Amino acid sequence: MERPTETKATRIERLLNFLVNTDRIWNRQSMLERARQVFIRVFLAWEQGDPDSVPKADLFPEYAAKLAEGIRQQTAGGLRVEYRNLCVRKVELILVRNFVDNTRDEFTARISAHAQYIVRQQGRIIRQDEYVSPFVEYWTFGRQNGEWKLKEVLPPAEGEKALSRENVDEESSADQLQWYYQKTRAI
């Protein structure tokens, strides 16, 4: 892990140590696992090529509609995608935003995965990675009905910018936020 990411990860972990005491949804391990599960479900929906396979319960309605439309267009063009040997290698929380209004709460995860990407048109392979290749995506999850749901997939440049943004805890001052970062566990 490169230095800025390592520092940010420590800050996030320490902030979450405090947030989880008042709101269980901020459980770091649960957030990481949720991101991993939703990532796999979304990629499986793309592979199936069926808009009805979109995991709507895991997504904000706007993103679910956007994903279903993307799959519809792909299918209408006779395209099928395959993510052979898809594997999530690592999920990292890179931005946490806690607001007084819980409906605005969100976090961004950097998801490192690998797969051999294959595209078929009318059954004929038109693109294929020679080998399993690593890739990184940045996914933002928001709180809805007491659980984390996928809100958007960020373009790579926006995802990189999220890493340098400061975490938000609207219920704490800037000094208090810095104090959280100094504590290895909640007091």
PDB file of C-alpha atoms in Angstrom:
ATOM      1  CA  MET A   1       0.000   0.000   0.000  1.00  0.00           C
ATOM      2  CA  GLU A   2       1.481   3.353  -0.994  1.00  0.00           C
ATOM      3  CA  ARG A   3       2.033   5.938   1.773  1.00  0.00           C
ATOM      4  CA  PRO A   4      -0.942   8.329   1.205  1.00  0.00           C
ATOM      5  CA  THR A   5      -3.304   5.349   1.012  1.00  0.00           C
ATOM      6  CA  GLU A   6      -1.836   3.840   4.167  1.00  0.00           C
ATOM      7  CA  THR A   7      -2.272   7.102   6.080  1.00  0.00           C
ATOM      8  CA  LYS A   8      -5.831   7.531   4.799  1.00  0.00           C
ATOM      9  CA  ALA A   9      -6.680   3.925   5.706  1.00  0.00           C
ATOM     10  CA  THR A  10      -5.460   4.500   9.265  1.00  0.00           C
ATOM     11  CA  ARG A  11      -7.496   7.692   9.547  1.00  0.00           C
ATOM     12  CA  ILE A  12     -10.617   5.969   8.257  1.00  0.00           C
ATOM     13  CA  GLU A  13     -10.174   3.017  10.594  1.00  0.00           C
ATOM     14  CA  ARG A  14      -9.778   5.323  13.586  1.00  0.00           C
ATOM     15  CA  LEU A  15     -12.761   7.471  12.604  1.00  0.00           C
ATOM     16  CA  LEU A  16     -14.922   4.376  12.156  1.00  0.00           C
ATOM     17  CA  ASN A  17     -13.875   3.149  15.624  1.00  0.00           C
ATOM     18  CA  PHE A  18     -15.784   6.144  16.997  1.00  0.00           C
ATOM     19  CA  LEU A  19     -18.680   6.256  14.537  1.00  0.00           C
ATOM     20  CA  VAL A  20     -19.596   2.587  15.034  1.00  0.00           C
ATOM     21  CA  ASN A  21     -20.184   3.230  18.752  1.00  0.00           C
ATOM     22  CA  THR A  22     -23.204   5.400  17.981  1.00  0.00           C
ATOM     23  CA  ASP A  23     -24.301   3.854  14.679  1.00  0.00           C
ATOM     24  CA  ARG A  24     -23.640   0.182  13.843  1.00  0.00           C
ATOM     25  CA  ILE A  25     -23.843   0.786  10.074  1.00  0.00           C
ATOM     26  CA  TRP A  26     -20.287   2.211  10.272  1.00  0.00           C
ATOM     27  CA  ASN A  27     -18.787  -1.231  11.002  1.00  0.00           C
ATOM     28  CA  ARG A  28     -15.637  -1.286   8.869  1.00  0.00           C
ATOM     29  CA  GLN A  29     -15.621  -5.035   8.197  1.00  0.00           C
ATOM     30  CA  SER A  30     -19.306  -5.028   7.225  1.00  0.00           C
ATOM     31  CA  MET A  31     -18.715  -2.101   4.861  1.00  0.00           C
ATOM     32  CA  LEU A  32     -15.810  -3.888   3.162  1.00  0.00           C
ATOM     33  CA  GLU A  33     -17.807  -7.102   2.816  1.00  0.00           C
ATOM     34  CA  ARG A  34     -20.843  -5.232   1.486  1.00  0.00           C
ATOM     35  CA  ALA A  35     -18.726  -3.559  -1.206  1.00  0.00           C
ATOM     36  CA  ARG A  36     -17.240  -6.938  -2.190  1.00  0.00           C
ATOM     37  CA  GLN A  37     -20.654  -8.644  -2.412  1.00  0.00           C
ATOM     38  CA  VAL A  38     -22.301  -5.888  -4.439  1.00  0.00           C
ATOM     39  CA  PHE A  39     -19.298  -5.697  -6.788  1.00  0.00           C
ATOM     40  CA  ILE A  40     -19.590  -9.416  -7.595  1.00  0.00           C
ATOM     41  CA  ARG A  41     -23.387  -9.225  -8.026  1.00  0.00           C
ATOM     42  CA  VAL A  42     -23.134  -6.282 -10.431  1.00  0.00           C
ATOM     43  CA  PHE A  43     -20.463  -7.975 -12.540  1.00  0.00           C
ATOM     44  CA  LEU A  44     -22.540 -11.171 -12.660  1.00  0.00           C
ATOM     45  CA  ALA A  45     -25.512  -9.117 -13.892  1.00  0.00           C
ATOM     46  CA  TRP A  46     -23.348  -7.686 -16.717  1.00  0.00           C
ATOM     47  CA  GLU A  47     -22.255 -11.219 -17.608  1.00  0.00           C
ATOM     48  CA  GLN A  48     -25.789 -12.597 -17.657  1.00  0.00           C
ATOM     49  CA  GLY A  49     -26.821  -9.893 -20.107  1.00  0.00           C
ATOM     50  CA  ASP A  50     -30.312  -9.749 -18.624  1.00  0.00           C
ATOM     51  CA  PRO A  51     -31.606  -6.400 -17.284  1.00  0.00           C
ATOM     52  CA  ASP A  52     -33.836  -8.341 -14.869  1.00  0.00           C
ATOM     53  CA  SER A  53     -30.720  -9.812 -13.226  1.00  0.00           C
ATOM     54  CA  VAL A  54     -29.685  -6.380 -11.907  1.00  0.00           C
ATOM     55  CA  PRO A  55     -29.448  -6.694  -8.089  1.00  0.00           C
ATOM     56  CA  LYS A  56     -31.923  -3.842  -7.465  1.00  0.00           C
ATOM     57  CA  ALA A  57     -31.988  -4.430  -3.694  1.00  0.00           C
ATOM     58  CA  ASP A  58     -28.247  -3.603  -3.569  1.00  0.00           C
ATOM     59  CA  LEU A  59     -28.427  -0.393  -5.605  1.00  0.00           C
ATOM     60  CA  PHE A  60     -29.930   3.070  -5.428  1.00  0.00           C
ATOM     61  CA  PRO A  61     -32.900   3.150  -7.856  1.00  0.00           C
ATOM     62  CA  GLU A  62     -31.156   5.633 -10.180  1.00  0.00           C
ATOM     63  CA  TYR A  63     -28.081   3.432 -10.500  1.00  0.00           C
ATOM     64  CA  ALA A  64     -30.178   0.264 -10.886  1.00  0.00           C
ATOM     65  CA  ALA A  65     -32.022   1.904 -13.811  1.00  0.00           C
ATOM     66  CA  LYS A  66     -28.737   3.067 -15.367  1.00  0.00           C
ATOM     67  CA  LEU A  67     -27.211  -0.422 -15.060  1.00  0.00           C
ATOM     68  CA  ALA A  68     -30.313  -2.124 -16.507  1.00  0.00           C
ATOM     69  CA  GLU A  69     -30.281   0.319 -19.439  1.00  0.00           C
ATOM     70  CA  GLY A  70     -26.580  -0.353 -20.067  1.00  0.00           C
ATOM     71  CA  ILE A  71     -27.254  -4.097 -20.132  1.00  0.00           C
ATOM     72  CA  ARG A  72     -30.250  -3.562 -22.458  1.00  0.00           C
ATOM     73  CA  GLN A  73     -28.097  -1.559 -24.890  1.00  0.00           C
ATOM     74  CA  GLN A  74     -25.332  -4.147 -24.740  1.00  0.00           C
ATOM     75  CA  THR A  75     -27.792  -6.962 -25.488  1.00  0.00           C
ATOM     76  CA  ALA A  76     -29.498  -4.975 -28.276  1.00  0.00           C
ATOM     77  CA  GLY A  77     -26.078  -4.594 -29.915  1.00  0.00           C
ATOM     78  CA  GLY A  78     -25.615  -8.363 -29.777  1.00  0.00           C
ATOM     79  CA  LEU A  79     -22.824  -8.029 -27.230  1.00  0.00           C
ATOM     80  CA  ARG A  80     -22.058 -10.395 -24.358  1.00  0.00           C
ATOM     81  CA  VAL A  81     -19.288  -9.848 -21.853  1.00  0.00           C
ATOM     82  CA  GLU A  82     -17.494 -12.409 -19.778  1.00  0.00           C
ATOM     83  CA  TYR A  83     -15.267 -11.793 -16.784  1.00  0.00           C
ATOM     84  CA  ARG A  84     -13.429 -15.097 -16.684  1.00  0.00           C
ATOM     85  CA  ASN A  85     -11.761 -15.866 -13.334  1.00  0.00           C
ATOM     86  CA  LEU A  86     -13.206 -12.712 -11.759  1.00  0.00           C
ATOM     87  CA  CYS A  87     -11.682 -12.254  -8.329  1.00  0.00           C
ATOM     88  CA  VAL A  88     -11.813  -9.379  -5.869  1.00  0.00           C
ATOM     89  CA  ARG A  89      -8.260  -8.987  -4.647  1.00  0.00           C
ATOM     90  CA  LYS A  90      -8.733  -6.135  -2.206  1.00  0.00           C
ATOM     91  CA  VAL A  91     -11.337  -3.654  -1.005  1.00  0.00           C
ATOM     92  CA  GLU A  92     -10.168  -0.444   0.657  1.00  0.00           C
ATOM     93  CA  LEU A  93     -12.236   2.344   2.148  1.00  0.00           C
ATOM     94  CA  ILE A  94     -10.838   5.614   0.807  1.00  0.00           C
ATOM     95  CA  LEU A  95     -13.450   8.169   1.859  1.00  0.00           C
ATOM     96  CA  VAL A  96     -16.033   8.284   4.652  1.00  0.00           C
ATOM     97  CA  ARG A  97     -18.714  10.977   4.798  1.00  0.00           C
ATOM     98  CA  ASN A  98     -20.978  10.997   7.881  1.00  0.00           C
ATOM     99  CA  PHE A  99     -23.694  13.642   7.933  1.00  0.00           C
ATOM    100  CA  VAL A 100     -26.275  14.724  10.499  1.00  0.00           C
ATOM    101  CA  ASP A 101     -28.877  13.739   7.878  1.00  0.00           C
ATOM    102  CA  ASN A 102     -28.235   9.979   7.670  1.00  0.00           C
ATOM    103  CA  THR A 103     -29.689   9.784   4.153  1.00  0.00           C
ATOM    104  CA  ARG A 104     -26.585  11.678   2.956  1.00  0.00           C
ATOM    105  CA  ASP A 105     -24.067   9.269   4.563  1.00  0.00           C
ATOM    106  CA  GLU A 106     -21.719   7.599   2.101  1.00  0.00           C
ATOM    107  CA  PHE A 107     -18.371   5.942   1.641  1.00  0.00           C
ATOM    108  CA  THR A 108     -16.148   5.305  -1.337  1.00  0.00           C
ATOM    109  CA  ALA A 109     -14.306   2.029  -1.782  1.00  0.00           C
ATOM    110  CA  ARG A 110     -11.392   1.277  -4.069  1.00  0.00           C
ATOM    111  CA  ILE A 111     -11.937  -2.242  -5.356  1.00  0.00           C
ATOM    112  CA  SER A 112      -8.965  -4.053  -6.852  1.00  0.00           C
ATOM    113  CA  ALA A 113      -9.897  -7.107  -8.878  1.00  0.00           C
ATOM    114  CA  HIS A 114      -8.724  -9.197 -11.785  1.00  0.00           C
ATOM    115  CA  ALA A 115     -10.404 -11.029 -14.643  1.00  0.00           C
ATOM    116  CA  GLN A 116      -9.886 -12.080 -18.214  1.00  0.00           C
ATOM    117  CA  TYR A 117     -12.244  -9.763 -20.098  1.00  0.00           C
ATOM    118  CA  ILE A 118     -13.918 -11.266 -23.164  1.00  0.00           C
ATOM    119  CA  VAL A 119     -16.461  -9.569 -25.451  1.00  0.00           C
ATOM    120  CA  ARG A 120     -18.555 -11.502 -27.939  1.00  0.00           C
ATOM    121  CA  GLN A 121     -20.759 -10.052 -30.648  1.00  0.00           C
ATOM    122  CA  GLN A 122     -23.315 -12.433 -32.129  1.00  0.00           C
ATOM    123  CA  GLY A 123     -21.323 -15.253 -30.475  1.00  0.00           C
ATOM    124  CA  ARG A 124     -18.009 -14.282 -32.123  1.00  0.00           C
ATOM    125  CA  ILE A 125     -15.134 -13.076 -29.912  1.00  0.00           C
ATOM    126  CA  ILE A 126     -14.307  -9.473 -30.857  1.00  0.00           C
ATOM    127  CA  ARG A 127     -12.075  -8.653 -27.889  1.00  0.00           C
ATOM    128  CA  GLN A 128     -10.249 -10.830 -25.423  1.00  0.00           C
ATOM    129  CA  ASP A 129      -7.552 -10.191 -22.855  1.00  0.00           C
ATOM    130  CA  GLU A 130      -4.740 -12.642 -23.386  1.00  0.00           C
ATOM    131  CA  TYR A 131      -4.406 -13.192 -19.650  1.00  0.00           C
ATOM    132  CA  VAL A 132      -6.205 -12.403 -16.442  1.00  0.00           C
ATOM    133  CA  SER A 133      -5.591  -8.678 -15.954  1.00  0.00           C
ATOM    134  CA  PRO A 134      -5.842  -6.532 -12.833  1.00  0.00           C
ATOM    135  CA  PHE A 135      -8.164  -3.535 -12.728  1.00  0.00           C
ATOM    136  CA  VAL A 136      -9.326  -1.013 -10.146  1.00  0.00           C
ATOM    137  CA  GLU A 137     -12.733   0.594  -9.714  1.00  0.00           C
ATOM    138  CA  TYR A 138     -14.035   3.231  -7.318  1.00  0.00           C
ATOM    139  CA  TRP A 139     -17.534   2.667  -6.004  1.00  0.00           C
ATOM    140  CA  THR A 140     -19.555   5.019  -3.810  1.00  0.00           C
ATOM    141  CA  PHE A 141     -22.142   3.547  -1.467  1.00  0.00           C
ATOM    142  CA  GLY A 142     -24.883   5.534   0.219  1.00  0.00           C
ATOM    143  CA  ARG A 143     -27.154   4.766   3.112  1.00  0.00           C
ATOM    144  CA  GLN A 144     -30.712   3.826   2.231  1.00  0.00           C
ATOM    145  CA  ASN A 145     -33.236   2.133   4.510  1.00  0.00           C
ATOM    146  CA  GLY A 146     -30.573   1.195   7.048  1.00  0.00           C
ATOM    147  CA  GLU A 147     -28.116  -0.439   4.654  1.00  0.00           C
ATOM    148  CA  TRP A 148     -25.350   0.472   2.242  1.00  0.00           C
ATOM    149  CA  LYS A 149     -26.342   0.516  -1.425  1.00  0.00           C
ATOM    150  CA  LEU A 150     -24.326   1.298  -4.529  1.00  0.00           C
ATOM    151  CA  LYS A 151     -24.873   4.911  -5.491  1.00  0.00           C
ATOM    152  CA  GLU A 152     -22.387   5.339  -8.330  1.00  0.00           C
ATOM    153  CA  VAL A 153     -19.245   4.026  -9.968  1.00  0.00           C
ATOM    154  CA  LEU A 154     -16.713   6.827 -10.242  1.00  0.00           C
ATOM    155  CA  PRO A 155     -14.495   7.425 -13.270  1.00  0.00           C
ATOM    156  CA  PRO A 156     -10.864   6.532 -12.371  1.00  0.00           C
ATOM    157  CA  ALA A 157      -9.710  10.169 -12.124  1.00  0.00           C
ATOM    158  CA  GLU A 158     -12.578  11.024  -9.750  1.00  0.00           C
ATOM    159  CA  GLY A 159     -11.793   7.953  -7.682  1.00  0.00           C
ATOM    160  CA  GLU A 160      -8.172   9.031  -7.315  1.00  0.00           C
ATOM    161  CA  LYS A 161      -9.344  12.486  -6.206  1.00  0.00           C
ATOM    162  CA  ALA A 162     -11.523  10.896  -3.513  1.00  0.00           C
ATOM    163  CA  LEU A 163      -8.382   9.499  -1.913  1.00  0.00           C
ATOM    164  CA  SER A 164      -7.064  13.007  -1.285  1.00  0.00           C
ATOM    165  CA  ARG A 165     -10.380  14.391   0.023  1.00  0.00           C
ATOM    166  CA  GLU A 166     -10.823  14.785   3.754  1.00  0.00           C
ATOM    167  CA  ASN A 167     -13.259  12.490   5.543  1.00  0.00           C
ATOM    168  CA  VAL A 168     -16.415  14.164   6.821  1.00  0.00           C
ATOM    169  CA  ASP A 169     -18.091  13.831  10.191  1.00  0.00           C
ATOM    170  CA  GLU A 170     -20.614  16.633  10.324  1.00  0.00           C
ATOM    171  CA  GLU A 171     -21.213  15.993  14.008  1.00  0.00           C
ATOM    172  CA  SER A 172     -17.553  16.705  14.872  1.00  0.00           C
ATOM    173  CA  SER A 173     -15.361  19.768  14.581  1.00  0.00           C
ATOM    174  CA  ALA A 174     -12.177  19.699  12.499  1.00  0.00           C
ATOM    175  CA  ASP A 175     -10.177  19.506  15.745  1.00  0.00           C
ATOM    176  CA  GLN A 176     -12.249  16.613  17.020  1.00  0.00           C
ATOM    177  CA  LEU A 177     -11.766  14.783  13.730  1.00  0.00           C
ATOM    178  CA  GLN A 178      -8.000  15.198  14.101  1.00  0.00           C
ATOM    179  CA  TRP A 179      -8.286  13.931  17.680  1.00  0.00           C
ATOM    180  CA  TYR A 180     -10.063  10.773  16.428  1.00  0.00           C
ATOM    181  CA  TYR A 181      -7.174  10.172  14.037  1.00  0.00           C
ATOM    182  CA  GLN A 182      -4.736  10.119  16.974  1.00  0.00           C
ATOM    183  CA  LYS A 183      -6.623   7.442  18.930  1.00  0.00           C
ATOM    184  CA  THR A 184      -6.079   3.785  18.110  1.00  0.00           C
ATOM    185  CA  ARG A 185      -9.444   2.850  19.605  1.00  0.00           C
ATOM    186  CA  ALA A 186     -12.604   4.515  20.857  1.00  0.00           C
ATOM    187  CA  ILE A 187     -12.463   5.632  24.467  1.00  0.00           C
TER     188      ILE A 187
END
